Tab-separated table of C-alpha atoms and ligand atoms in Angstrom:
chain	number	residue	atom	x	y	z
A	640	MET	CA	-1.847	27.413	-4.798
A	641	SER	CA	-4.432	24.975	-6.978
A	642	SER	CA	-6.049	24.168	-10.268
A	643	GLN	CA	-10.330	23.738	-10.283
A	644	TYR	CA	-9.928	20.930	-9.360
A	645	GLN	CA	-7.329	20.974	-7.140
A	646	ASN	CA	-4.943	18.502	-8.096
A	647	ILE	CA	-2.184	21.283	-8.913
A	648	VAL	CA	0.609	22.626	-7.255
A	649	THR	CA	1.702	26.628	-7.987
A	650	SER	CA	3.633	27.476	-4.118
A	651	VAL	CA	4.268	25.562	-1.743
A	652	PRO	CA	3.509	25.872	2.132
A	653	LEU	CA	5.744	26.548	5.864
A	654	ILE	CA	4.856	23.247	7.293
A	655	SER	CA	3.736	24.564	10.697
A	656	ASP	CA	5.316	22.329	13.961
A	657	ASP	CA	2.072	21.671	14.798
A	658	PHE	CA	1.085	19.757	11.015
A	659	ASP	CA	-0.375	16.769	12.544
A	660	LEU	CA	-2.496	14.004	10.045
A	661	ARG	CA	-4.840	13.753	12.967
A	662	HIS	CA	-5.669	17.413	12.594
A	663	LEU	CA	-5.437	18.317	9.213
A	664	PRO	CA	-6.300	21.577	7.419
A	665	ALA	CA	-9.120	22.332	5.847
A	666	ASP	CA	-7.477	23.419	2.075
A	667	PHE	CA	-5.742	19.925	2.560
A	668	TYR	CA	-9.336	17.244	1.756
A	669	GLN	CA	-8.917	19.637	-1.562
A	670	ASN	CA	-4.933	19.338	-2.363
A	671	PRO	CA	-3.050	17.439	-0.798
A	672	TYR	CA	0.118	17.739	-3.426
A	673	PRO	CA	1.468	21.456	-1.452
A	674	TYR	CA	1.692	19.798	1.385
A	675	TYR	CA	3.331	16.743	0.481
A	676	HIS	CA	5.901	18.769	-0.776
A	677	ALA	CA	6.453	21.256	1.748
A	678	LEU	CA	7.032	17.878	3.871
A	679	ARG	CA	9.706	16.557	1.513
A	680	GLU	CA	11.339	19.899	0.957
A	681	GLN	CA	11.330	19.964	4.773
A	682	THR	CA	11.470	17.780	6.745
A	683	PRO	CA	11.205	14.463	5.382
A	684	VAL	CA	11.247	12.232	7.870
A	685	ARG	CA	8.637	13.920	9.926
A	686	LYS	CA	7.703	13.448	13.738
A	687	MET	CA	4.256	13.938	14.682
A	688	PRO	CA	2.988	15.174	17.395
A	689	ASP	CA	1.750	11.338	18.631
A	690	GLY	CA	5.271	10.551	18.292
A	691	SER	CA	4.983	8.352	14.704
A	692	TYR	CA	6.681	9.633	11.659
A	693	LEU	CA	5.684	10.728	8.214
A	694	LEU	CA	7.614	9.292	5.202
A	695	THR	CA	8.179	11.283	1.646
A	696	ARG	CA	10.089	11.364	0.203
A	697	TYR	CA	9.860	7.740	-2.809
A	698	ALA	CA	13.163	6.540	-2.027
A	699	ASP	CA	12.572	6.597	2.114
A	700	LEU	CA	8.631	4.592	0.828
A	701	VAL	CA	10.550	1.976	-1.525
A	702	HIS	CA	13.578	1.435	1.096
A	703	VAL	CA	10.610	0.523	4.295
A	704	TYR	CA	9.146	-1.786	1.412
A	705	LYS	CA	11.411	-4.190	0.525
A	706	ASP	CA	11.667	-3.869	4.143
A	707	ALA	CA	9.342	-6.440	5.947
A	708	ARG	CA	11.310	-7.133	8.454
A	709	THR	CA	12.524	-3.903	10.202
A	710	PHE	CA	9.126	-2.587	9.131
A	711	SER	CA	5.962	-4.829	10.457
A	712	SER	CA	3.252	-4.684	8.730
A	713	ASP	CA	2.270	-6.475	12.296
A	714	LYS	CA	-1.154	-3.873	13.301
A	715	LYS	CA	-2.337	-5.704	17.348
A	716	LEU	CA	-0.209	-3.470	19.585
A	717	GLU	CA	-1.402	-0.802	17.711
A	718	PHE	CA	-4.503	-1.176	16.631
A	719	LYS	CA	-5.459	-2.001	20.765
A	720	PRO	CA	-5.490	0.481	22.048
A	721	ARG	CA	-7.168	2.712	18.747
A	722	TYR	CA	-10.102	-0.072	18.599
A	723	GLY	CA	-10.180	-1.623	21.615
A	724	ASP	CA	-12.199	-5.669	22.635
A	725	THR	CA	-13.722	-4.601	19.435
A	726	LEU	CA	-15.203	-6.516	16.375
A	727	LEU	CA	-12.999	-3.794	14.228
A	728	TYR	CA	-10.144	-5.479	16.147
A	729	GLU	CA	-10.616	-8.675	15.210
A	730	HIS	CA	-10.893	-7.682	11.257
A	731	HIS	CA	-8.223	-4.943	10.785
A	732	THR	CA	-5.962	-7.430	12.944
A	733	ASN	CA	-6.891	-10.612	11.312
A	734	SER	CA	-6.903	-9.726	7.674
A	735	LEU	CA	-3.077	-9.974	5.269
A	736	VAL	CA	-2.640	-6.965	4.856
A	737	PHE	CA	-2.190	-6.288	8.653
A	738	ASN	CA	0.136	-9.308	9.284
A	739	ASP	CA	3.845	-10.479	8.980
A	740	PRO	CA	4.004	-13.764	7.658
A	741	PRO	CA	3.569	-16.979	8.037
A	742	LEU	CA	-0.319	-16.043	8.524
A	743	HIS	CA	0.278	-12.918	5.638
A	744	THR	CA	2.136	-15.799	3.839
A	745	ARG	CA	-0.724	-18.889	3.344
A	746	VAL	CA	-3.379	-16.199	2.960
A	747	ARG	CA	-1.730	-14.622	0.068
A	748	ARG	CA	-1.219	-18.146	-1.034
A	749	LEU	CA	-4.427	-19.226	-1.324
A	750	ILE	CA	-4.921	-15.589	-2.836
A	751	MET	CA	-2.874	-14.974	-5.623
A	752	GLY	CA	-4.122	-17.694	-7.495
A	753	GLY	CA	-7.298	-16.488	-7.560
A	754	LEU	CA	-5.870	-13.244	-9.379
A	755	THR	CA	-3.599	-14.738	-11.338
A	756	PRO	CA	-2.985	-11.528	-15.115
A	757	ALA	CA	-4.964	-14.792	-16.910
A	758	ALA	CA	-7.606	-15.379	-14.936
A	759	MET	CA	-8.758	-11.908	-14.325
A	760	ALA	CA	-8.492	-12.119	-18.932
A	761	ASP	CA	-11.069	-14.334	-18.355
A	762	THR	CA	-13.075	-11.945	-16.214
A	763	GLU	CA	-13.026	-9.171	-18.691
A	764	PRO	CA	-15.917	-10.826	-21.740
A	765	GLY	CA	-17.521	-9.973	-18.600
A	766	LEU	CA	-16.746	-7.005	-17.296
A	767	ILE	CA	-16.677	-5.295	-20.550
A	768	LYS	CA	-20.957	-6.215	-21.435
A	769	LEU	CA	-21.463	-4.782	-17.816
A	770	VAL	CA	-19.629	-1.209	-18.598
A	771	ASP	CA	-21.676	-0.971	-21.588
A	772	GLY	CA	-24.762	-1.570	-19.814
A	773	LEU	CA	-24.087	0.686	-17.474
A	774	LEU	CA	-23.305	3.183	-20.811
A	775	ASP	CA	-26.804	2.289	-22.222
A	776	GLN	CA	-28.430	3.566	-18.608
A	777	MET	CA	-26.498	6.552	-18.607
A	778	GLU	CA	-27.436	7.669	-22.184
A	779	ASN	CA	-30.849	8.141	-21.681
A	780	LYS	CA	-29.897	10.507	-18.409
A	781	ASN	CA	-30.011	14.400	-18.992
A	782	GLU	CA	-27.443	14.426	-16.634
A	783	VAL	CA	-25.623	12.176	-14.549
A	784	ASP	CA	-23.319	11.442	-11.150
A	785	LEU	CA	-19.931	9.667	-12.853
A	786	ILE	CA	-19.752	8.181	-9.213
A	787	SER	CA	-22.552	6.003	-8.331
A	788	ASP	CA	-24.201	6.066	-12.234
A	789	PHE	CA	-20.840	4.374	-13.055
A	790	ALA	CA	-16.794	4.435	-11.407
A	791	SER	CA	-18.899	2.473	-8.740
A	792	ALA	CA	-21.480	-0.109	-9.926
A	793	ILE	CA	-18.103	-1.695	-11.611
A	794	PRO	CA	-16.269	-3.282	-8.659
A	795	VAL	CA	-19.490	-4.278	-6.442
A	796	GLU	CA	-20.250	-6.118	-9.374
A	797	ILE	CA	-16.600	-7.748	-10.144
A	798	ILE	CA	-15.322	-8.906	-6.680
A	799	GLY	CA	-19.429	-9.856	-5.942
A	800	ASN	CA	-18.287	-12.453	-8.761
A	801	LEU	CA	-15.369	-12.967	-7.091
A	802	LEU	CA	-16.279	-14.549	-4.319
A	803	ALA	CA	-20.017	-15.369	-6.011
A	804	VAL	CA	-22.161	-14.001	-3.924
A	805	PRO	CA	-25.789	-14.013	-5.714
A	806	HIS	CA	-26.483	-11.091	-7.320
A	807	ASP	CA	-29.689	-9.616	-5.492
A	808	GLU	CA	-27.110	-9.501	-1.342
A	809	ARG	CA	-24.526	-7.696	-3.522
A	810	GLU	CA	-26.143	-4.527	-2.180
A	811	PRO	CA	-24.862	-3.361	0.865
A	812	LEU	CA	-21.548	-4.692	-0.115
A	813	ARG	CA	-20.298	-1.004	-1.178
A	814	GLU	CA	-21.075	0.485	2.253
A	815	TRP	CA	-19.636	-2.510	4.290
A	816	SER	CA	-16.453	-2.128	3.099
A	817	LEU	CA	-17.390	2.361	2.999
A	818	ALA	CA	-17.361	1.892	6.760
A	819	ILE	CA	-15.558	-0.845	7.735
A	820	LEU	CA	-11.846	0.939	6.140
A	821	GLY	CA	-13.550	4.135	6.250
A	822	ALA	CA	-12.403	3.830	10.406
A	823	LEU	CA	-8.683	3.445	9.266
A	824	GLU	CA	-8.870	7.305	8.715
A	825	PRO	CA	-6.566	9.351	10.697
A	826	ALA	CA	-8.927	10.445	13.036
A	827	ILE	CA	-13.129	9.242	13.323
A	828	THR	CA	-15.243	10.356	15.683
A	829	PRO	CA	-16.738	7.699	18.082
A	830	GLU	CA	-20.562	7.602	16.381
A	831	PHE	CA	-18.253	6.478	13.083
A	832	PHE	CA	-16.409	3.951	15.166
A	833	ALA	CA	-20.278	2.530	16.748
A	834	TYR	CA	-21.326	2.545	12.732
A	835	ALA	CA	-18.312	0.416	11.653
A	836	ASN	CA	-18.305	-1.935	14.327
A	837	GLN	CA	-21.596	-2.523	13.504
A	838	CYS	CA	-20.590	-3.679	9.664
A	839	VAL	CA	-18.488	-5.632	10.264
A	840	ALA	CA	-21.065	-7.671	12.474
A	841	GLU	CA	-23.014	-7.481	9.616
A	842	PHE	CA	-20.334	-8.525	7.230
A	843	LEU	CA	-19.309	-11.541	9.009
A	844	ASP	CA	-22.892	-12.511	10.197
A	845	TYR	CA	-23.753	-12.751	6.358
A	846	LEU	CA	-20.844	-14.303	5.736
A	847	LYS	CA	-21.174	-17.058	8.478
A	848	GLN	CA	-24.395	-18.330	6.298
A	849	LEU	CA	-22.177	-17.391	2.023
A	850	VAL	CA	-19.511	-20.038	4.044
A	851	ALA	CA	-21.676	-23.230	5.275
A	852	GLN	CA	-23.245	-22.695	2.121
A	853	ARG	CA	-20.073	-22.962	-0.352
A	854	ARG	CA	-19.579	-25.721	2.121
A	855	LEU	CA	-22.046	-27.447	0.953
A	856	HIS	CA	-22.023	-25.992	-3.225
A	857	PRO	CA	-18.040	-25.721	-3.552
A	858	GLY	CA	-17.859	-23.973	-6.662
A	859	ASP	CA	-14.472	-24.325	-8.531
A	860	PRO	CA	-11.742	-23.627	-7.230
A	861	LYS	CA	-9.886	-21.665	-10.261
A	862	THR	CA	-12.416	-19.242	-10.417
A	863	ASP	CA	-14.155	-18.711	-6.844
A	864	MET	CA	-12.553	-17.143	-4.672
A	865	LEU	CA	-14.012	-18.974	-1.572
A	866	THR	CA	-14.254	-22.084	-2.670
A	867	ARG	CA	-10.006	-21.473	-2.921
A	868	LEU	CA	-10.269	-20.448	1.131
A	869	ILE	CA	-12.702	-22.959	1.733
A	870	GLU	CA	-9.838	-25.907	-0.132
A	871	GLY	CA	-7.135	-23.678	0.438
A	872	GLU	CA	-8.133	-25.190	5.105
A	873	ALA	CA	-8.450	-28.288	3.502
A	874	ASN	CA	-4.936	-28.727	1.455
A	875	GLY	CA	-2.812	-27.605	4.489
A	876	GLU	CA	-2.979	-24.247	4.239
A	877	LYS	CA	-5.557	-24.051	7.569
A	878	LEU	CA	-6.963	-21.282	7.534
A	879	THR	CA	-9.082	-20.353	11.027
A	880	GLU	CA	-12.943	-19.752	10.989
A	881	THR	CA	-11.975	-16.376	12.498
A	882	GLU	CA	-9.871	-16.125	9.423
A	883	LEU	CA	-11.443	-17.464	6.595
A	884	LEU	CA	-13.505	-14.666	7.332
A	885	GLN	CA	-12.343	-12.075	7.517
A	886	ASN	CA	-9.707	-12.267	5.214
A	887	CYS	CA	-12.827	-12.754	3.227
A	888	VAL	CA	-14.489	-9.152	4.493
A	889	PHE	CA	-11.040	-7.500	3.687
A	890	LEU	CA	-10.828	-9.676	0.127
A	891	LEU	CA	-14.100	-7.636	-0.196
A	892	ASN	CA	-12.921	-3.859	1.074
A	893	ALA	CA	-9.872	-3.631	-1.173
A	894	GLY	CA	-11.483	-3.384	-4.493
A	895	HIS	CA	-14.396	-1.679	-3.912
A	896	GLU	CA	-13.187	2.277	-2.733
A	897	THR	CA	-9.755	2.007	-3.742
A	898	THR	CA	-11.253	1.030	-7.262
A	899	THR	CA	-14.646	3.588	-7.889
A	900	ASN	CA	-11.288	5.965	-6.936
A	901	LEU	CA	-9.130	4.803	-9.828
A	902	ILE	CA	-11.838	5.422	-12.160
A	903	GLY	CA	-13.436	8.231	-10.983
A	904	ASN	CA	-10.286	10.100	-10.485
A	905	GLY	CA	-8.939	9.457	-13.793
A	906	LEU	CA	-12.631	10.803	-15.447
A	907	VAL	CA	-12.332	13.815	-13.769
A	908	ALA	CA	-8.281	14.106	-14.433
A	909	LEU	CA	-8.881	14.115	-17.833
A	910	GLN	CA	-10.990	17.101	-18.070
A	911	GLU	CA	-9.105	18.922	-15.919
A	912	TRP	CA	-6.144	18.336	-18.363
A	913	PRO	CA	-7.844	18.752	-21.887
A	914	GLU	CA	-4.950	18.483	-24.357
A	915	GLN	CA	-4.776	15.056	-22.317
A	916	LYS	CA	-8.114	14.054	-22.708
A	917	ALA	CA	-7.863	14.199	-26.564
A	918	ARG	CA	-4.839	12.415	-26.705
A	919	LEU	CA	-6.032	9.288	-25.450
A	920	ILE	CA	-9.745	9.791	-27.139
A	921	ALA	CA	-7.505	10.108	-31.232
A	922	GLN	CA	-4.915	7.297	-29.599
A	923	PRO	CA	-6.726	4.785	-27.120
A	924	GLU	CA	-4.099	2.624	-27.247
A	925	MET	CA	-3.224	4.644	-24.683
A	926	ILE	CA	-4.601	2.755	-21.888
A	927	ASN	CA	-2.063	1.242	-20.338
A	928	THR	CA	-0.459	4.144	-19.705
A	929	ALA	CA	-2.762	6.384	-19.192
A	930	ILE	CA	-3.652	3.608	-16.631
A	931	GLU	CA	-0.670	4.732	-14.751
A	932	GLU	CA	-0.830	7.754	-14.811
A	933	PHE	CA	-4.028	7.854	-13.340
A	934	LEU	CA	-2.703	5.547	-10.345
A	935	ARG	CA	0.071	7.683	-9.597
A	936	PHE	CA	-1.542	11.404	-10.066
A	937	GLU	CA	-4.091	10.579	-7.594
A	938	SER	CA	-3.781	7.866	-6.224
A	939	SER	CA	-6.544	6.775	-4.691
A	940	ASN	CA	-4.378	4.834	-1.425
A	941	GLN	CA	-2.170	7.658	-0.344
A	942	LEU	CA	-1.436	6.607	3.020
A	943	GLY	CA	-0.160	3.243	4.304
A	944	ASN	CA	1.318	2.343	7.915
A	945	ARG	CA	4.392	-0.963	9.571
A	946	MET	CA	5.950	-0.116	12.981
A	947	THR	CA	9.989	-0.600	13.216
A	948	THR	CA	10.715	-3.991	15.385
A	949	VAL	CA	14.160	-2.945	15.991
A	950	ASP	CA	16.122	0.265	16.152
A	951	THR	CA	16.964	1.077	12.951
A	952	GLN	CA	17.752	4.464	10.774
A	953	ILE	CA	15.639	6.778	7.837
A	954	GLY	CA	17.987	9.306	6.266
A	955	ASP	CA	20.365	10.946	8.975
A	956	ILE	CA	17.320	10.008	11.444
A	957	ASN	CA	17.375	8.004	14.397
A	958	ILE	CA	14.200	5.754	15.254
A	959	VAL	CA	13.672	3.265	18.319
A	960	ALA	CA	12.187	-0.315	17.479
A	961	GLY	CA	8.197	0.037	18.153
A	962	SER	CA	7.912	3.683	16.289
A	963	ARG	CA	4.902	4.317	13.581
A	964	ILE	CA	5.599	5.075	10.283
A	965	SER	CA	3.214	6.392	7.658
A	966	LEU	CA	3.973	6.172	4.485
A	967	CYS	CA	2.848	8.727	2.126
A	968	ILE	CA	2.382	7.262	-0.887
A	969	GLY	CA	0.774	10.869	-2.899
A	970	ALA	CA	3.695	12.389	-1.797
A	971	ALA	CA	6.448	9.635	-3.046
A	972	ASN	CA	3.964	9.819	-6.245
A	973	ARG	CA	5.397	13.494	-6.847
A	974	ASP	CA	8.891	13.119	-6.131
A	975	PRO	CA	10.430	14.916	-8.508
A	976	LEU	CA	13.528	12.680	-8.162
A	977	GLN	CA	11.408	9.682	-9.371
A	978	PHE	CA	9.056	11.510	-11.231
A	979	PRO	CA	10.371	14.635	-14.182
A	980	ASP	CA	7.403	17.240	-13.946
A	981	PRO	CA	6.068	14.970	-10.931
A	982	ASP	CA	2.661	17.862	-10.968
A	983	LYS	CA	1.708	17.082	-14.580
A	984	LEU	CA	-0.323	14.244	-15.934
A	985	ASP	CA	1.273	13.447	-19.174
A	986	ILE	CA	-1.089	9.767	-19.724
A	987	SER	CA	2.829	8.602	-22.213
A	988	ARG	CA	5.139	8.638	-18.712
A	989	SER	CA	7.310	6.158	-18.832
A	990	PRO	CA	9.545	4.997	-17.210
A	991	ASN	CA	6.385	4.867	-14.376
A	992	ARG	CA	7.144	2.854	-10.812
A	993	HIS	CA	4.524	4.417	-9.345
A	994	LEU	CA	3.820	2.806	-6.240
A	995	ALA	CA	0.809	3.586	-5.692
A	996	PHE	CA	-0.171	-0.521	-5.642
A	997	ALA	CA	2.263	-0.285	-2.901
A	998	SER	CA	5.973	-2.092	-2.901
A	999	GLY	CA	7.178	-5.689	-1.720
A	1000	ILE	CA	5.636	-8.646	0.904
A	1001	HIS	CA	2.296	-6.862	0.135
A	1002	GLN	CA	2.172	-5.663	-3.070
A	1003	CYS	CA	-1.299	-5.149	-3.634
A	1004	ALA	CA	-2.675	-8.352	-4.630
A	1005	GLY	CA	-5.956	-7.165	-6.895
A	1006	MET	CA	-3.562	-4.796	-9.458
A	1007	PHE	CA	-4.305	-6.890	-12.120
A	1008	LEU	CA	-7.363	-6.691	-11.634
A	1009	ALA	CA	-7.841	-3.441	-10.428
A	1010	ARG	CA	-5.950	-2.021	-13.763
A	1011	LEU	CA	-8.554	-4.181	-16.135
A	1012	GLU	CA	-11.202	-2.621	-14.571
A	1013	GLY	CA	-9.785	1.231	-14.485
A	1014	ARG	CA	-8.628	0.467	-18.323
A	1015	VAL	CA	-12.037	-0.774	-19.559
A	1016	ALA	CA	-13.733	1.619	-17.971
A	1017	ILE	CA	-12.278	5.001	-18.860
A	1018	SER	CA	-11.985	3.669	-22.507
A	1019	ARG	CA	-15.641	2.881	-23.080
A	1020	LEU	CA	-16.140	5.562	-21.755
A	1021	LEU	CA	-14.351	7.099	-24.330
A	1022	ALA	CA	-16.013	6.136	-26.778
A	1023	ARG	CA	-19.206	6.885	-25.941
A	1024	PHE	CA	-18.676	10.311	-24.856
A	1025	PRO	CA	-16.285	11.965	-25.865
A	1026	ASP	CA	-17.244	14.837	-24.650
A	1027	TYR	CA	-18.120	14.352	-21.213
A	1028	GLU	CA	-18.565	17.560	-19.381
A	1029	LEU	CA	-17.797	18.182	-15.921
A	1030	SER	CA	-21.836	20.255	-14.727
A	1031	ALA	CA	-20.639	20.976	-11.208
A	1032	ALA	CA	-17.780	20.705	-9.279
A	1033	PRO	CA	-17.233	17.403	-7.875
A	1034	VAL	CA	-17.303	16.610	-4.622
A	1035	ARG	CA	-14.512	15.583	-2.614
A	1036	GLY	CA	-14.828	11.995	-0.399
A	1037	GLY	CA	-12.840	14.408	2.330
A	1038	ARG	CA	-10.856	10.866	3.654
A	1039	ALA	CA	-6.909	11.825	4.241
A	1040	ARG	CA	-5.839	8.165	3.298
A	1041	PHE	CA	-8.441	6.813	0.297
A	1042	ARG	CA	-8.707	9.784	-2.361
A	1043	GLY	CA	-11.257	9.976	-3.684
A	1044	PHE	CA	-15.044	11.414	-5.344
A	1045	LEU	CA	-18.193	10.762	-4.052
A	1046	SER	CA	-19.906	12.067	-6.962
A	1047	VAL	CA	-18.765	14.394	-9.852
A	1048	PRO	CA	-22.553	15.245	-11.998
A	1049	CYS	CA	-21.529	15.213	-15.706
A	1050	LYS	CA	-23.650	15.689	-19.230
A	1051	LEU	CA	-22.273	12.969	-21.779
B	2527	HEM	C1	-7.067	0.911	-7.814
B	2527	HEM	C2	-7.587	0.400	-7.179
B	2527	HEM	C3	-6.144	-0.525	-5.636
B	2527	HEM	C4	-5.255	0.554	-5.797
B	2527	HEM	C5	-4.392	1.310	-5.294
B	2527	HEM	C6	-4.591	-1.206	-3.972
B	2527	HEM	C7	-4.231	-0.395	-3.611
B	2527	HEM	C8	-3.170	-1.288	-2.913
B	2527	HEM	C9	-1.589	-0.981	-1.360
B	2527	HEM	C10	-1.568	0.396	-1.690
B	2527	HEM	C11	-1.796	-2.110	-0.970
B	2527	HEM	C12	-0.743	-2.113	0.511
B	2527	HEM	C13	-1.201	-1.931	1.486
B	2527	HEM	C14	-0.023	-1.539	2.824
B	2527	HEM	O1	0.492	-2.959	2.923
B	2527	HEM	O2	-0.436	-1.418	3.342
B	2527	HEM	C15	-2.426	-3.353	-1.446
B	2527	HEM	C16	-2.814	-4.489	-0.884
B	2527	HEM	C17	-4.188	-5.246	-1.113
B	2527	HEM	N1	-4.713	-5.350	-1.800
B	2527	HEM	FE1	-5.415	-3.466	-3.601
B	2527	HEM	N2	-5.588	-1.580	-4.436
B	2527	HEM	C18	-6.769	-1.944	-5.210
B	2527	HEM	C19	-7.177	-2.818	-5.958
B	2527	HEM	C20	-7.663	-3.912	-5.209
B	2527	HEM	C21	-8.079	-4.725	-5.853
B	2527	HEM	C22	-9.234	-4.372	-7.363
B	2527	HEM	C23	-7.724	-6.058	-5.040
B	2527	HEM	C24	-9.364	-7.104	-4.907
B	2527	HEM	C25	-9.371	-7.824	-5.445
B	2527	HEM	C26	-7.302	-5.516	-3.629
B	2527	HEM	C27	-6.821	-7.053	-2.979
B	2527	HEM	C28	-5.574	-6.097	-1.914
B	2527	HEM	C29	-5.198	-6.575	-1.293
B	2527	HEM	C30	-5.632	-8.387	-1.379
B	2527	HEM	C31	-4.354	-6.470	-0.378
B	2527	HEM	C32	-3.453	-6.999	0.330
B	2527	HEM	C33	-2.180	-8.042	0.301
B	2527	HEM	C34	-1.092	-8.320	0.820
B	2527	HEM	O3	-1.366	-7.725	2.410
B	2527	HEM	O4	-0.441	-9.357	0.430
B	2527	HEM	N3	-6.534	-4.085	-4.165
B	2527	HEM	N4	-3.831	-2.651	-2.881
């Protein structure tokens, strides 16, 4: 059914009646794509055992993303039974991504000003220095892990810089972020739930001190996101203390695992498609289209969610108000009606209107930053170590929503 590292589809299974995102077959985590193709072909608007719907067609996802009134991002109703009266509930229901206008609009406006392509261009020299420093350290090792030695070390610094978190205080950020976003998986254990709540508590305690310090010593709002969010309060974009803190938590989380996985997934995909790797080495200027293709081919964020606010229809299926909808980005990005030969990695693919960053009013606010990190990391690693080779099978994260590797052992 699959190739060595399981990105390729050679046959499509029959989807059983009890297919359930909360109880996925063991081989799904290695290679979900045969299941995605089967769902799209057999039941593209699939009613799940819990009454929610799973969408897998590109056109259906675009339809949902475009209509934020009918398909709400507000998660207060949905998360109450799941999280109860906990800090996880408070966190996820206050972040901009899980809200509709007007809260969404107020927070997004404040954040976007700090994440423009121009602002990102200013971060590029520092990013190159960081990546080259990591490559120097790797050069002296016999074997490296492309995740812990490289891919995950980049976003933690870049996001830390965005909020000007002091360097020696950054270490716990990645662990907090993995736990808090991990709690969004379709199924979690009670132990993980308790741990994720504890991580929100620790993160908030930390941020309260950071915000208090920044109020006393504001930075430059053009380059310091935290000062932007704090000063926004004085300029009529008033965020409550909870909104301010929880959106800082979200911002610090949003760019970690996703960006780590873009870099890790891209480097493993190149290893699996040696002719594409050779092409990129011979023509490094193809890095921009290559990054878009990595984002499409193995999207870091495979699932999104919405809730219907009115009775509506998707395809020929009637859906009542208050229904939960799961948007399968990973499946839409392999839809043959939108992408010819979708299971083939083609670093020159154009057009490539993938949905890895979603679309519509919630389209990823950090996409310019994510692309820049992916571009600098992958192109500099390839230029320095063109013969890198996996030295053992990479280990998958085992998550349905966030797709990536926990470790990628490699010789340079
Ligand atoms: C490869 C890396 C990334 C991927 C694949 C990704 C993907 C996404 C997706 C799919 C959404 C939309 C969620 C939805 O509405 O259902 C989103 C939203 C968001 N992302 Fe990213 N993201 C990445 C990196 C980043 C980075 C680096 C940052 C920030 C520094 C960031 C900040 C945000 C924010 C603030 C939102 C919420 C936007 C809104 O609700 O208006 N992301 N991201």
